[in-house]
Each structure stands twice: as C-alpha cells, then as structure tokens.
Coordinates of C-alpha atoms in Angstrom, one line a residue:
M1120 CA -190.8 -121.1 99.2
N1121 CA -190.9 -122.3 95.2
D1122 CA -187.6 -122.5 93.8
D1123 CA -188.8 -120.2 90.5
S1124 CA -189.4 -117.4 93.2
V1125 CA -185.9 -117.8 94.9
R1126 CA -184.4 -117.8 91.2
A1127 CA -186.2 -114.8 89.9
R1128 CA -185.1 -112.5 93.1
V1129 CA -181.9 -114.0 93.7
R1130 CA -179.3 -113.0 90.8
V1131 CA -175.7 -113.5 92.2
R1132 CA -172.8 -112.9 89.4
A1133 CA -170.1 -115.6 89.5
P1134 CA -167.2 -115.1 91.0
E1135 CA -164.3 -116.0 89.0
L1136 CA -162.2 -119.4 89.4
T1137 CA -158.8 -119.2 90.6
G1138 CA -156.8 -121.8 91.9
K1139 CA -152.6 -121.9 92.2
G1140 CA -152.7 -125.3 91.0
G1141 CA -154.2 -124.4 87.5
W1142 CA -155.9 -126.7 85.4
L1143 CA -156.3 -130.5 84.2
N1144 CA -157.9 -131.8 80.9
T1145 CA -158.0 -128.9 79.1
G1146 CA -154.9 -129.6 77.1
G1147 CA -152.8 -126.8 79.1
D1148 CA -155.2 -123.9 78.7
D1149 CA -156.1 -121.5 81.6
L1150 CA -160.1 -121.3 81.5
T1151 CA -162.1 -118.1 82.9
L1152 CA -165.7 -117.3 83.2
T1153 CA -165.6 -115.3 79.8
D1154 CA -164.5 -118.0 77.8
L1155 CA -167.5 -120.2 79.1
R1156 CA -170.2 -117.5 78.5
G1157 CA -173.0 -118.6 76.4
K1158 CA -172.8 -121.9 78.6
I1159 CA -174.4 -123.7 81.2
V1160 CA -171.9 -124.2 84.2
L1161 CA -171.9 -126.7 86.8
L1162 CA -169.4 -125.8 89.3
D1163 CA -168.3 -129.2 91.4
F1164 CA -166.3 -128.8 94.8
W1165 CA -164.9 -132.4 95.2
T1166 CA -162.0 -133.7 97.0
F1167 CA -160.9 -137.2 96.2
C1168 CA -160.5 -138.3 100.2
C1169 CA -164.5 -138.1 100.1
I1170 CA -167.0 -141.1 98.9
N1171 CA -169.9 -138.5 98.7
C1172 CA -167.6 -136.3 95.7
L1173 CA -167.1 -140.2 94.3
H1174 CA -171.1 -141.0 94.3
V1175 CA -171.5 -137.6 92.6
L1176 CA -168.9 -137.7 90.2
D1177 CA -170.9 -141.2 89.2
E1178 CA -174.2 -139.3 89.4
L1179 CA -173.5 -137.0 86.9
R1180 CA -172.0 -138.7 83.9
E1181 CA -175.5 -139.2 82.4
L1182 CA -175.8 -135.4 82.2
E1183 CA -172.7 -134.8 81.2
E1184 CA -173.1 -136.8 78.1
K1185 CA -176.6 -136.2 77.5
H1186 CA -176.1 -131.9 77.6
R1187 CA -172.2 -131.9 76.2
D1188 CA -173.1 -129.4 73.6
T1189 CA -174.8 -127.0 76.3
L1190 CA -173.1 -127.8 79.6
V1191 CA -169.6 -127.8 81.0
I1192 CA -168.9 -129.4 84.3
I1193 CA -166.1 -128.2 86.0
G1194 CA -164.3 -129.7 89.0
V1195 CA -163.1 -127.6 91.6
H1196 CA -161.0 -129.6 93.6
S1197 CA -160.8 -128.1 97.2
P1198 CA -158.5 -130.1 99.7
K1199 CA -159.2 -131.6 102.7
F1200 CA -156.1 -133.4 103.7
V1201 CA -152.5 -131.9 103.0
H1202 CA -151.6 -134.8 100.5
E1203 CA -154.7 -133.6 98.7
A1204 CA -153.0 -130.4 98.2
E1205 CA -150.3 -131.9 95.8
H1206 CA -150.9 -131.5 92.8
Q1207 CA -149.7 -134.9 91.1
A1208 CA -151.9 -136.4 94.0
V1209 CA -154.9 -134.7 92.0
V1210 CA -153.6 -135.3 88.3
D1211 CA -153.8 -139.2 89.5
A1212 CA -157.1 -138.8 90.9
V1213 CA -158.7 -137.3 87.8
E1214 CA -157.5 -140.6 85.8
R1215 CA -158.4 -142.7 89.1
Y1216 CA -161.6 -141.8 89.0
E1217 CA -162.3 -141.0 85.2
V1218 CA -163.0 -137.5 85.5
H1219 CA -164.0 -136.5 82.2
H1220 CA -164.2 -132.9 82.0
P1221 CA -162.0 -130.1 83.1
V1222 CA -160.4 -129.9 86.7
L1223 CA -159.3 -126.5 88.4
D1224 CA -156.6 -127.7 91.0
D1225 CA -157.1 -124.9 93.9
P1226 CA -155.1 -126.1 96.9
E1227 CA -155.1 -123.7 99.0
L1228 CA -159.4 -123.4 98.5
A1229 CA -159.5 -119.3 97.1
T1230 CA -162.6 -120.3 94.9
W1231 CA -164.4 -122.4 97.9
K1232 CA -164.0 -119.5 100.2
Q1233 CA -165.2 -117.2 97.1
Y1234 CA -168.3 -119.2 96.8
A1235 CA -169.0 -119.6 100.6
V1236 CA -169.1 -123.2 100.3
R1237 CA -169.2 -125.3 103.4
A1238 CA -169.3 -128.9 102.6
W1239 CA -168.0 -131.7 100.3
P1240 CA -169.4 -132.1 97.8
T1241 CA -171.2 -128.5 96.9
L1242 CA -172.7 -128.4 93.5
V1243 CA -172.8 -124.8 91.9
V1244 CA -175.3 -123.8 88.8
I1245 CA -174.0 -121.2 86.7
D1246 CA -176.2 -119.7 84.0
P1247 CA -174.8 -118.8 80.3
E1248 CA -174.9 -115.1 81.3
G1249 CA -172.4 -115.9 84.3
Y1250 CA -174.9 -115.7 86.9
V1251 CA -175.5 -118.4 90.2
V1252 CA -178.8 -119.9 89.9
A1253 CA -178.7 -122.4 92.0
Q1254 CA -176.7 -124.4 94.8
H1255 CA -176.4 -128.2 96.0
A1256 CA -174.8 -130.1 98.7
G1257 CA -174.6 -133.2 99.0
E1258 CA -175.7 -136.1 96.8
G1259 CA -179.3 -137.2 95.3
H1260 CA -179.5 -133.8 92.9
A1261 CA -178.9 -135.6 89.5
N1262 CA -182.7 -135.3 88.4
A1263 CA -183.0 -131.9 89.9
L1264 CA -180.0 -130.6 88.0
R1265 CA -181.0 -132.3 84.9
T1266 CA -184.4 -130.0 85.0
L1267 CA -182.5 -127.2 85.6
V1268 CA -180.6 -127.9 82.9
E1269 CA -183.3 -128.4 80.5
E1270 CA -184.8 -125.3 81.8
L1271 CA -182.3 -122.9 81.3
E1272 CA -181.6 -124.5 77.9
A1273 CA -185.1 -123.3 76.3
E1274 CA -184.9 -119.9 78.3
H1275 CA -181.4 -119.3 77.4
G1276 CA -182.1 -120.7 73.6
A1277 CA -185.0 -118.3 73.3
K1278 CA -182.9 -115.3 74.2
G1279 CA -180.1 -115.9 72.0
T1280 CA -177.6 -116.4 74.9
L1281 CA -176.9 -120.0 74.7
R1282 CA -173.7 -120.8 73.0
R1283 CA -174.1 -124.6 71.8
G1284 CA -170.9 -126.6 70.5
D1285 CA -167.8 -128.4 72.2
G1286 CA -166.4 -127.7 75.8
P1287 CA -163.0 -127.2 76.8
Y1288 CA -162.4 -131.2 77.7
V1289 CA -158.8 -132.5 76.5
P1290 CA -158.3 -135.8 77.8
P1291 CA -154.9 -136.6 78.4
E1292 CA -153.1 -139.2 77.0
P1293 CA -152.8 -142.8 78.4
V1294 CA -150.3 -144.4 80.0
A1295 CA -149.7 -148.3 79.5
T1296 CA -148.9 -150.1 82.6
D1297 CA -149.7 -153.8 83.8
L1298 CA -151.7 -152.4 87.1
R1299 CA -153.6 -148.8 87.0
F1300 CA -154.2 -147.7 90.4
P1301 CA -154.9 -151.1 92.2
G1302 CA -156.6 -151.0 95.1
K1303 CA -156.5 -154.4 97.5
A1304 CA -154.4 -157.6 96.9
V1305 CA -155.1 -161.2 98.6
L1306 CA -152.7 -164.2 98.8
L1307 CA -154.3 -167.4 96.9
P1308 CA -154.2 -170.9 98.3
S1309 CA -151.9 -171.4 95.0
G1310 CA -149.6 -168.7 96.0
N1311 CA -150.2 -166.4 93.1
F1312 CA -151.5 -162.8 94.4
L1313 CA -154.9 -161.4 93.2
V1314 CA -154.8 -157.7 92.8
S1315 CA -158.1 -155.7 92.4
D1316 CA -156.9 -153.2 89.1
T1317 CA -159.2 -150.7 90.3
T1318 CA -159.4 -148.3 87.3
R1319 CA -159.5 -150.7 84.9
H1320 CA -162.5 -152.3 86.6
Q1321 CA -160.9 -156.2 86.5
L1322 CA -158.7 -157.7 88.7
V1323 CA -155.1 -159.3 88.0
E1324 CA -153.6 -162.5 89.0
L1325 CA -150.0 -162.1 89.3
E1326 CA -146.8 -164.6 89.9
P1327 CA -145.3 -165.2 93.2
D1328 CA -143.1 -162.3 92.1
G1329 CA -145.7 -159.7 92.1
E1330 CA -145.0 -158.5 88.7
T1331 CA -145.7 -161.5 86.3
V1332 CA -149.2 -161.3 85.0
V1333 CA -150.9 -164.8 85.3
R1334 CA -154.4 -163.5 83.7
R1335 CA -156.9 -160.9 84.3
I1336 CA -160.3 -161.5 85.4
G1337 CA -163.7 -159.7 84.1
D1338 CA -165.2 -158.2 81.6
G1339 CA -167.7 -155.7 82.3
E1340 CA -168.7 -157.4 85.5
F1341 CA -166.8 -155.3 88.1
R1342 CA -166.6 -151.2 88.4
E1343 CA -163.8 -149.9 90.6
P1344 CA -163.4 -153.1 92.5
Q1345 CA -161.7 -152.6 95.5
G1346 CA -161.7 -154.9 98.5
L1347 CA -161.2 -158.8 98.2
A1348 CA -161.2 -161.9 101.3
V1349 CA -160.6 -165.5 100.7
L1350 CA -163.1 -167.8 102.1
P1351 CA -162.3 -170.8 103.8
D1352 CA -163.5 -173.1 100.9
G1353 CA -160.9 -170.9 98.7
K1354 CA -163.3 -169.1 97.0
V1355 CA -163.0 -165.0 96.9
V1356 CA -164.8 -162.2 97.8
V1357 CA -164.8 -159.4 96.0
A1358 CA -166.6 -155.5 97.1
D1359 CA -167.5 -154.2 93.5
T1360 CA -167.4 -150.6 94.6
V1361 CA -169.4 -148.6 92.3
H1362 CA -172.0 -151.3 91.3
H1363 CA -172.7 -151.2 95.1
A1364 CA -172.2 -154.7 95.6
L1365 CA -170.5 -158.0 96.5
R1366 CA -169.5 -160.5 93.9
L1367 CA -167.8 -164.3 94.3
L1368 CA -165.1 -165.2 92.5
D1369 CA -164.2 -169.1 91.5
P1370 CA -160.1 -168.5 90.8
A1371 CA -160.4 -172.1 89.4
T1372 CA -162.9 -170.6 86.6
G1373 CA -162.2 -166.9 86.8
T1374 CA -165.7 -166.3 86.7
S1375 CA -168.0 -164.7 89.3
E1376 CA -171.5 -164.2 90.4
R1377 CA -173.3 -161.0 92.3
I1378 CA -174.2 -162.6 95.9
A1379 CA -175.1 -159.5 97.1
G1380 CA -176.7 -156.1 96.6
T1381 CA -178.9 -154.9 93.6
G1382 CA -176.8 -152.4 91.9
R1383 CA -178.1 -149.6 93.3
Q1384 CA -176.8 -147.3 96.0
W1385 CA -178.5 -147.5 99.5
W1386 CA -180.1 -144.4 100.5
Q1387 CA -182.0 -143.8 104.3
G1388 CA -185.4 -145.4 104.5
S1389 CA -184.5 -148.5 102.5
P1390 CA -183.8 -151.8 104.0
T1391 CA -180.7 -152.9 106.2
S1392 CA -181.0 -156.6 106.7
G1393 CA -182.8 -159.2 104.4
P1394 CA -182.1 -161.5 101.6
A1395 CA -178.5 -160.3 100.2
L1396 CA -179.9 -159.7 96.8
D1397 CA -182.7 -157.3 97.4
V1398 CA -181.0 -155.1 99.6
D1399 CA -179.1 -152.0 98.2
L1400 CA -175.4 -151.3 99.5
S1401 CA -173.2 -148.4 99.1
S1402 CA -169.8 -148.6 97.8
P1403 CA -168.4 -151.7 99.8
W1404 CA -164.8 -150.6 100.1
D1405 CA -162.9 -153.8 101.9
V1406 CA -164.2 -157.1 103.1
A1407 CA -162.8 -159.6 105.5
W1408 CA -163.4 -162.9 106.6
W1409 CA -164.4 -163.2 110.5
Q1410 CA -166.6 -164.9 112.8
G1411 CA -168.3 -167.4 110.3
K1412 CA -169.1 -164.1 108.1
V1413 CA -167.8 -161.5 105.8
W1414 CA -167.5 -158.2 107.1
I1415 CA -168.0 -155.4 104.8
A1416 CA -166.5 -151.6 105.1
M1417 CA -169.4 -150.1 103.9
A1418 CA -167.6 -146.6 103.1
G1419 CA -170.5 -144.9 101.4
V1420 CA -172.6 -145.2 104.4
H1421 CA -169.8 -145.0 107.4
Q1422 CA -171.1 -148.6 108.9
L1423 CA -170.1 -152.0 109.0
W1424 CA -172.4 -154.5 107.5
T1425 CA -172.2 -158.3 107.0
Y1426 CA -173.0 -160.9 104.9
D1427 CA -173.9 -164.5 106.0
P1428 CA -173.1 -167.1 103.1
D1429 CA -175.6 -170.0 105.0
T1430 CA -178.2 -168.1 105.0
G1431 CA -177.4 -165.6 102.0
T1432 CA -178.3 -162.4 104.2
V1433 CA -176.7 -159.0 105.0
E1434 CA -177.7 -156.9 107.8
V1435 CA -175.9 -153.6 109.5
A1436 CA -173.1 -154.6 112.0
A1437 CA -171.9 -151.3 113.7
G1438 CA -172.5 -147.5 112.5
T1439 CA -175.5 -145.5 112.4
T1440 CA -174.6 -143.5 108.9
N1441 CA -173.6 -140.6 110.8
E1442 CA -169.8 -139.8 110.3
G1443 CA -167.7 -139.5 112.6
L1444 CA -165.8 -140.9 115.4
V1445 CA -168.1 -142.4 118.6
D1446 CA -166.6 -145.5 120.5
G1447 CA -169.2 -147.6 122.0
P1448 CA -171.6 -150.6 121.2
A1449 CA -171.8 -151.2 117.6
G1450 CA -175.6 -149.5 117.2
E1451 CA -174.5 -146.4 118.6
A1452 CA -170.6 -146.2 117.2
W1453 CA -170.0 -143.7 114.1
F1454 CA -167.8 -144.1 111.9
A1455 CA -166.0 -141.9 109.0
Q1456 CA -165.6 -143.6 105.4
P1457 CA -164.3 -147.4 106.7
S1458 CA -162.1 -148.4 103.9
G1459 CA -159.9 -151.5 105.4
L1460 CA -160.5 -154.2 107.3
A1461 CA -158.3 -157.4 109.2
A1462 CA -159.1 -160.1 111.1
T1463 CA -157.8 -161.9 114.0
E1464 CA -159.4 -163.9 116.1
D1465 CA -160.4 -161.9 118.7
R1466 CA -160.5 -158.0 116.6
L1467 CA -161.7 -157.3 113.7
W1468 CA -159.4 -154.2 112.9
V1469 CA -160.8 -151.0 110.7
A1470 CA -158.6 -148.1 108.7
D1471 CA -161.3 -145.2 109.3
S1472 CA -159.9 -143.1 106.3
E1473 CA -161.6 -140.0 106.9
T1474 CA -161.4 -139.7 110.8
S1475 CA -157.2 -140.8 109.9
A1476 CA -158.0 -143.5 112.5
L1477 CA -157.6 -146.9 113.5
R1478 CA -160.1 -149.1 115.2
W1479 CA -161.5 -152.4 116.2
V1480 CA -164.6 -154.4 117.1
D1481 CA -164.5 -156.7 119.6
P1482 CA -166.4 -160.5 119.4
D1483 CA -169.0 -158.7 121.9
G1484 CA -169.6 -156.1 119.3
F1485 CA -168.2 -152.9 121.2
V1486 CA -166.3 -150.2 118.8
H1487 CA -162.5 -149.2 120.2
T1488 CA -160.0 -146.6 119.1
A1489 CA -156.3 -147.6 118.8
V1490 CA -155.5 -144.3 117.0
G1491 CA -157.4 -141.2 115.9
T1492 CA -159.2 -138.4 117.3
G1493 CA -161.2 -136.8 115.1
L1494 CA -162.5 -135.7 111.3
F1495 CA -159.9 -132.6 111.5
D1496 CA -156.8 -133.4 113.1
F1497 CA -154.1 -135.7 111.3
G1498 CA -150.7 -136.1 110.3
H1499 CA -147.8 -138.1 111.0
R1500 CA -146.3 -138.9 114.6
D1501 CA -145.2 -141.7 116.0
G1502 CA -145.5 -142.9 119.3
E1503 CA -147.9 -143.3 122.4
A1504 CA -151.4 -144.2 120.6
G1505 CA -153.3 -141.7 122.6
Q1506 CA -151.2 -138.3 120.8
A1507 CA -150.2 -140.6 117.4
L1508 CA -151.2 -139.0 114.3
L1509 CA -152.1 -140.8 110.9
Q1510 CA -153.1 -139.5 107.6
H1511 CA -156.2 -141.4 105.9
P1512 CA -155.5 -144.9 105.9
L1513 CA -157.3 -147.1 103.6
G1514 CA -155.5 -150.5 104.5
V1515 CA -154.8 -152.5 107.7
T1516 CA -152.9 -155.6 107.7
A1517 CA -152.5 -158.1 110.4
L1518 CA -148.7 -159.0 111.4
P1519 CA -147.5 -162.5 112.9
D1520 CA -146.8 -160.9 116.1
G1521 CA -150.2 -160.0 116.9
S1522 CA -149.5 -156.0 116.0
V1523 CA -151.4 -154.8 112.4
A1524 CA -149.9 -152.6 109.7
V1525 CA -151.5 -149.9 108.6
S1526 CA -151.2 -149.1 105.0
D1527 CA -151.3 -144.8 105.7
T1528 CA -151.6 -143.7 102.5
Y1529 CA -152.2 -140.0 102.6
N1530 CA -148.3 -140.0 104.6
H1531 CA -146.8 -142.4 102.2
A1532 CA -146.0 -144.8 104.8
L1533 CA -146.4 -148.4 106.4
R1534 CA -147.3 -148.2 109.9
R1535 CA -147.6 -150.4 112.9
F1536 CA -149.6 -150.3 115.7
D1537 CA -148.4 -152.9 118.8
P1538 CA -151.4 -153.6 120.7
V1539 CA -149.5 -155.1 123.8
S1540 CA -147.2 -151.9 124.2
G1541 CA -149.8 -149.2 123.1
E1542 CA -147.3 -147.7 120.4
V1543 CA -147.3 -146.6 116.9
T1544 CA -143.9 -146.5 115.2
T1545 CA -143.4 -146.2 111.0
L1546 CA -142.0 -149.2 109.0
A1547 CA -141.4 -147.4 105.8
T1548 CA -141.5 -144.6 104.2
D1549 CA -141.2 -143.6 100.2
L1550 CA -144.4 -145.4 99.0
R1551 CA -146.5 -144.0 97.0
E1552 CA -150.4 -143.6 98.5
P1553 CA -150.2 -147.5 99.8
S1554 CA -154.0 -148.9 99.9
D1555 CA -153.4 -152.3 101.3
A1556 CA -150.1 -154.9 102.2
V1557 CA -149.8 -158.5 102.2
V1558 CA -148.0 -160.9 104.7
V1559 CA -145.9 -163.4 102.7
G1560 CA -143.7 -165.3 105.0
E1561 CA -141.0 -162.9 106.7
D1562 CA -142.1 -160.3 104.3
V1563 CA -144.8 -157.6 103.5
V1564 CA -146.1 -156.9 100.0
V1565 CA -147.6 -153.4 99.6
V1566 CA -150.1 -152.4 97.0
E1567 CA -148.8 -149.0 96.0
S1568 CA -151.2 -147.8 94.0
A1569 CA -150.2 -144.6 92.8
R1570 CA -147.1 -146.1 91.4
H1571 CA -149.4 -148.6 90.2
R1572 CA -147.4 -151.9 91.1
L1573 CA -147.0 -153.9 94.2
T1574 CA -143.6 -153.7 96.3
R1575 CA -141.9 -156.4 98.1
L1576 CA -140.7 -155.1 101.7
R1577 CA -139.0 -157.0 104.5
L1578 CA -140.4 -156.5 108.1
P1579 CA -137.6 -154.5 109.1
E1580 CA -136.2 -155.3 112.9
E1581 CA -136.6 -151.6 114.4
A1582 CA -139.0 -148.8 113.1
V1583 CA -137.6 -145.8 110.4
Q1584 CA -137.2 -142.6 112.4
V1585 CA -139.3 -139.8 111.0
E1586 CA -139.7 -136.2 112.0
S1587 CA -143.4 -135.4 113.5
V1588 CA -146.0 -133.6 112.0
A1589 CA -149.4 -132.6 112.8
H1590 CA -152.1 -131.0 110.7
R1591 CA -155.6 -129.6 111.1
T1592 CA -157.8 -129.5 108.1
Q1593 CA -157.3 -126.0 106.7
R1594 CA -161.1 -124.9 106.7
E1595 CA -161.7 -121.6 108.1
A1596 CA -163.7 -122.0 110.8
T1597 CA -167.0 -120.0 110.7
D1598 CA -167.4 -117.1 113.7
I1599 CA -170.4 -117.0 115.6
A1600 CA -171.5 -115.2 118.4
P1601 CA -172.0 -116.4 121.9
G1602 CA -175.7 -117.4 123.0
R1603 CA -177.9 -118.7 120.7
L1604 CA -177.8 -119.5 117.2
R1605 CA -180.2 -120.4 114.5
L1606 CA -179.1 -123.2 112.3
D1607 CA -181.1 -122.7 108.7
V1608 CA -181.1 -125.9 106.3
V1609 CA -181.6 -124.1 102.7
F1610 CA -184.1 -126.7 101.1
Q1611 CA -186.2 -126.0 97.6
A1612 CA -188.0 -128.3 96.1
P1613 CA -186.5 -128.8 92.8
K1614 CA -189.2 -127.4 89.9
G1615 CA -191.9 -129.9 89.5
Q1616 CA -191.3 -131.3 92.9
K1617 CA -193.0 -131.2 96.1
L1618 CA -192.1 -132.6 99.6
D1619 CA -193.0 -136.5 100.0
E1620 CA -195.4 -135.9 103.0
R1621 CA -197.5 -139.0 102.1
Y1622 CA -196.3 -140.6 105.1
G1623 CA -195.2 -138.3 107.5
P1624 CA -192.3 -135.8 107.6
S1625 CA -190.3 -135.7 104.3
T1626 CA -187.3 -134.0 106.3
R1627 CA -184.9 -135.1 109.2
L1628 CA -182.3 -133.3 110.9
L1629 CA -179.6 -134.4 113.5
V1630 CA -177.6 -132.0 115.0
S1631 CA -174.0 -133.0 117.4
S1632 CA -171.3 -131.3 117.8
T1633 CA -167.5 -132.1 119.4
P1634 CA -166.8 -131.5 122.2
P1635 CA -170.1 -132.5 122.9
E1636 CA -170.6 -130.0 125.8
L1637 CA -170.5 -127.2 123.1
L1638 CA -174.0 -127.4 123.1
L1639 CA -176.2 -126.5 125.8
T1640 CA -179.5 -127.1 123.9
G1641 CA -180.2 -128.2 120.5
E1642 CA -178.6 -131.3 119.7
G1643 CA -180.3 -134.8 118.6
T1644 CA -182.9 -135.6 116.1
G1645 CA -185.8 -133.4 114.7
T1646 CA -188.4 -133.6 111.2
D1647 CA -187.8 -129.4 110.7
L1648 CA -184.9 -128.3 108.6
F1649 CA -184.4 -125.3 111.5
R1650 CA -182.8 -125.5 115.3
E1651 CA -182.1 -122.9 117.8
L1652 CA -178.9 -124.1 119.1
A1653 CA -177.8 -122.4 122.7
L1654 CA -173.9 -122.1 122.7
N1655 CA -171.9 -123.1 126.2
P1656 CA -170.0 -119.6 127.2
E1657 CA -167.3 -121.6 128.9
L1658 CA -166.0 -122.6 125.2
T1659 CA -164.6 -120.4 122.1
E1660 CA -164.0 -123.4 119.6
G1661 CA -165.7 -126.9 118.5
V1662 CA -167.7 -128.6 115.3
L1663 CA -171.2 -128.5 114.3
H1664 CA -172.1 -131.8 113.4
V1665 CA -175.2 -131.1 110.7
S1666 CA -176.7 -134.3 109.0
A1667 CA -180.2 -133.3 106.9
M1668 CA -182.0 -135.2 104.6
A1669 CA -185.2 -134.3 102.3
A1670 CA -187.3 -135.8 100.3
S1671 CA -189.2 -134.8 96.9
C1672 CA -191.4 -136.6 94.6
D1673 CA -192.6 -135.9 91.3
D1674 CA -196.0 -133.3 91.4
D1675 CA -198.0 -134.9 88.9
P1676 CA -201.3 -135.4 90.0
E1677 CA -202.3 -138.1 87.4
N1678 CA -199.6 -140.3 88.6
E1679 CA -200.6 -142.2 91.7
Y1680 CA -196.8 -143.4 92.3
P1681 CA -194.6 -140.6 91.3
A1682 CA -190.8 -140.5 91.2
C1683 CA -189.1 -139.9 94.4
H1684 CA -185.6 -138.2 95.1
V1685 CA -183.5 -138.2 98.5
H1686 CA -181.5 -135.1 99.1
Q1687 CA -178.9 -135.7 101.7
Q1688 CA -175.7 -133.8 103.3
D1689 CA -173.7 -134.2 106.6
W1690 CA -171.6 -131.3 107.2
G1691 CA -169.2 -130.6 110.0
V1692 CA -168.8 -127.1 110.5
P1693 CA -165.8 -125.7 112.7
V1694 CA -167.0 -122.6 114.6
R1695 CA -165.1 -120.0 116.6
I1696 CA -167.3 -118.1 119.3
T1697 CA -166.7 -114.5 119.3
E1698 CA -168.3 -111.2 120.0
G1699 CA -169.5 -110.0 116.7
G1700 CA -169.8 -113.2 115.3
A1701 CA -173.0 -114.3 113.3
A1702 CA -176.4 -115.3 115.0
R1703 CA -177.1 -117.7 112.0
L1704 CA -175.6 -120.6 110.5
P1705 CA -177.3 -120.9 106.8
L1706 CA -176.2 -124.6 105.1
I1707 CA -177.6 -124.7 101.7
L1708 CA -178.8 -128.4 100.9
A1709 CA -180.5 -127.2 97.4
G1710 CA -181.5 -124.0 96.3
M1711 CA -180.7 -120.3 97.0
D1712 CA -180.4 -118.7 100.4
A1713 CA -183.3 -116.0 100.3
D1714 CA -181.8 -114.4 103.5
A1715 CA -178.1 -114.2 102.5

C-alpha cells in the first residue's frame, strides 16, 4: 500500500496540545493548534534521557533551518523517569541539547495519550489545515520528512492554506558560567582537572581547586563531548559524542586528532570492526582504559566497543544492539544506553542508564548485573543489591577500598556499591544531576552537571540515611486479550522510495518479552513486519520488546546507485492481559495505520 493512498483515505483531526508544565521557548506564550493553523507542524515526542531522541533532535536541525518560514517543530516532552517530570529539569535539558523550537512540558503524558504514542521518539506531522498526515517512530526519517514537508508546501501553497513567516520560537536569555552542563572529568598527571564542557562543545582545564580556569580547548573540533580517559602515556581519549567519534588529546599542546569513527552515525548493517577511522560509531558516551585497550560505552547502539591503539582498530566487545538487561556471554548480553565506565584490575564497571543499573564485565567476557532489574523499575532504595534501586545513573567511579561510587544522576545522589558485602548505600544527596566523579586523595570531586560546577566531598565514614522510594515508568499498560495476539509494525515507504530488496529482505523484526515466559510462541527474529504471538494464559502482565528495521531506497530507475535510508525503532510495550483486550497490537514505524 503506497503512502499517497493511505494519506488520501485517512484524515484525522489533530488533538489539542496540553501539558501541565507549560511552554518553553515561546517568550511566555501558550500555543494552541489554532495559533499554528496555516503552518506545517511536526510534533516530536521526546524525553531527555533517551539517546534515540537526542539523535532525532540532530536529524531535524537541517529540516528546521531550511523550512523555518513554513514548518514549526514542537517538542512534546513526555517523561519516562520521575526526575524528567520536574519542570526545571526540562528547562535544563532544552538548553543542554540546544533545542531551538517551542517545547511543551507534558509531565502527565496527556498529549502523548491523545496521540496514542507508544515509543520515544515519535514524530507526528500535522498539515496546515490541522489534520494528522503521517507518524514515524524511531530514527532515520529525516529524508522522508523533508519530502513530505516539500509536498505539503506545494499542495497547501496552491490551495492558499499555507501561511509563511516567522514561527513562535523565542530563544531564552544566555547565562554566563565557566562550565555549562559539564559531562565527565579526569585528573591529569599535573594535578589539574580536565572537564568536558558539553554544551559549549569544549574541554576545560581547571586548577586543583576545581574552579580556576587554566585554558579552554577546542574550537569546532568537538560536539557535545562527554567521556575522558587518560592513557598510560598521559594523552587523553575524548568521546566526541555528537560527532560519533573518538579524539586523542595531547594535554601538553592542547591539540587533538580523530582516532576512531567517520563522523557518521552507525546503522544496522554497517561494519562492526575494522580500521578505526573507517568504521562508523554511534554516540560514544564514556571511555576507559582496561586490559590494554580503550573501552567505549556506545550509548547510541546499547553496546560496548573497544579501540586498540596498537592496531588502530575498533570492534564490538559486548551487546547485541537490543535494548534491555540480559546478562551472560558478551556477545549475547543486552545493555540499555551504557553511559559510564570505570576500570579496576578484574572488572569493568558500567553505568547502564536506561535500566537504572550498575553492571560489570569480567576478564573472561561475561556480563553481570550488580544493581538493577530492567527498563521500567527505578527509585532510590539502599540495602541488599538485589532489591536496591537507582534512577538513570550516568557515571561510575572506582574507590580506593574496592567499592564503586555511582553517580545516581536522576536521584541527585552519589551512591556506593560494595562488591564484598553486596550492599548499596548513599554517600551524598542534594547534588544536581551528578554525571561523574573523580577520586582525589581522601576526597571525591563530583561533576554536578545541572549546577555547572565541580563539587568536592570528603568520603564519609558513614552512609547517609534516605527514605526508600520505588517507581515504575508511568506509561499505561496496553490491554490485550488472552490467547493469540497479532503484532503489526506499520511501515509505508515514503513517497519516491521503495523497499530495498536488491540483496534480500529489506525488513527485520525481533520480538521478545519480559518475563520470557510471557510468550509461548512468536519470539525471535524474522523478516516480516507482522507476527502471530501466543500468550501464556498463566500470566497477567509483562513487557513486549519489539525491534523493527526497514530499508528503503529512492525509486529512480535511471540511478544505478540510489540513496538508501534505514528506519529503525525499539519498543518496550507494557501489556496487561485481560478479557475484552485487543487482539491486535499495531506499532507505527512510518506512515498511518489504515486499520485503526
């Protein structure tokens, strides 16, 4: 079924935009769809913890600039974690990630529910007359959106229903601080600190007091740098996150060179090993020196990679690209946006942010979980590690006594895990989005990202007592009928494109569940974008994990090498099995659900 026929038949009036948190980047004005009539409106349902959402923000920048007089992008911030429902946290994120369009803060997911959104990120296109004309989930839709926007401009320009001119975006006033949303820090051999000044796209060297600026490094080389690792020779590897690259900094000269990555984002089907400068990476978030290699927390694809400086090569070290929490051999383990690394002699510690987990890799290549249970459970609870809870940690630091400190970012706390006792405690609270920590003598220096500073703490003799809090993601479960369930991933190739079947099937579908017993049949990988699932009658709830990919190419018979585009998305769908529930579960990858 082609995109034109679906759009011609399906005309759905766009629901109003509502959110208790109000509007950002509008100069204090509230917006309605009536205010936007005559404009093409692109709703971007995002949450700031989500690496895929951050990728989409970058994908949309060129489209936003090119069509600024006809297109209005509206970010609808729809939180997963409790911290993301705090208004100031959304304000910080909008500045941190340089969001240059209006944002609706929707802490109760009101607009999310009105638009029946099921995944972060989801993009919805509304035409100048106020009708929904397309929906896309996940990444890789920039070209399809460009084509659709140009088509809508022509169509509504001819009808007289297109209104050109400035949009409602009003930039906030800039704030002067030495650091702006710093990400990670290391201690240099000189005793100075090196900090990734993420939002300013630079590195900053500070004196041992953690405040006095020695110098700023980088003028266009970096884009939202994060992780730093000091090599045995004193040079520093930098995770150049948005450039999808690693750079090597010589602190003596302040110069750096790219040592891994092409500058392009890795997509399914791209090489996963080879000469480092020829292999694409995806949002490297942290780096650590362990076992003679640089280990990379590849947040963008939920994996760990390594860079070998002796051979100049990179390769996947752990993870499958599936998002979740699965332990075992490195090649079978699942991660969820690994964002922090710390190396000891016998363990590589991993802050696995989206599962709110602390994990580790042993020298034999097995992945273990110390704290955390999965994608939807989080909170602030101390005690025995099996029942302890974190909330989206971004950093982990090895302590002198063999324990580790966890930068428990969304709990605004520094936590401690002791692998000997198996206990989790709280070292400090009242921090603001801590994202990393560095041990200096008997002190620990914490990167307080949302306070734009380094904060020095004395390692306490006793733990801080905190009230236990447990949470689950507030997304409502989908009611499904017991027995058999039809899963449909909706995908229509964008106008002017067709599925790329030159080398075999161009689509892929992977289905699994938590707990695994939820599915009697239907799990596994296939090439069809639909699947008949059989549900376990003895269970009443669980999560369906669905990963879909489709590749389409420009439909131009005159071009021997047409441009091709990969569309992909992972869904974690909480389900509740109940009589009267749905027998079909549609998930929209691109297009409109004609059977809705």
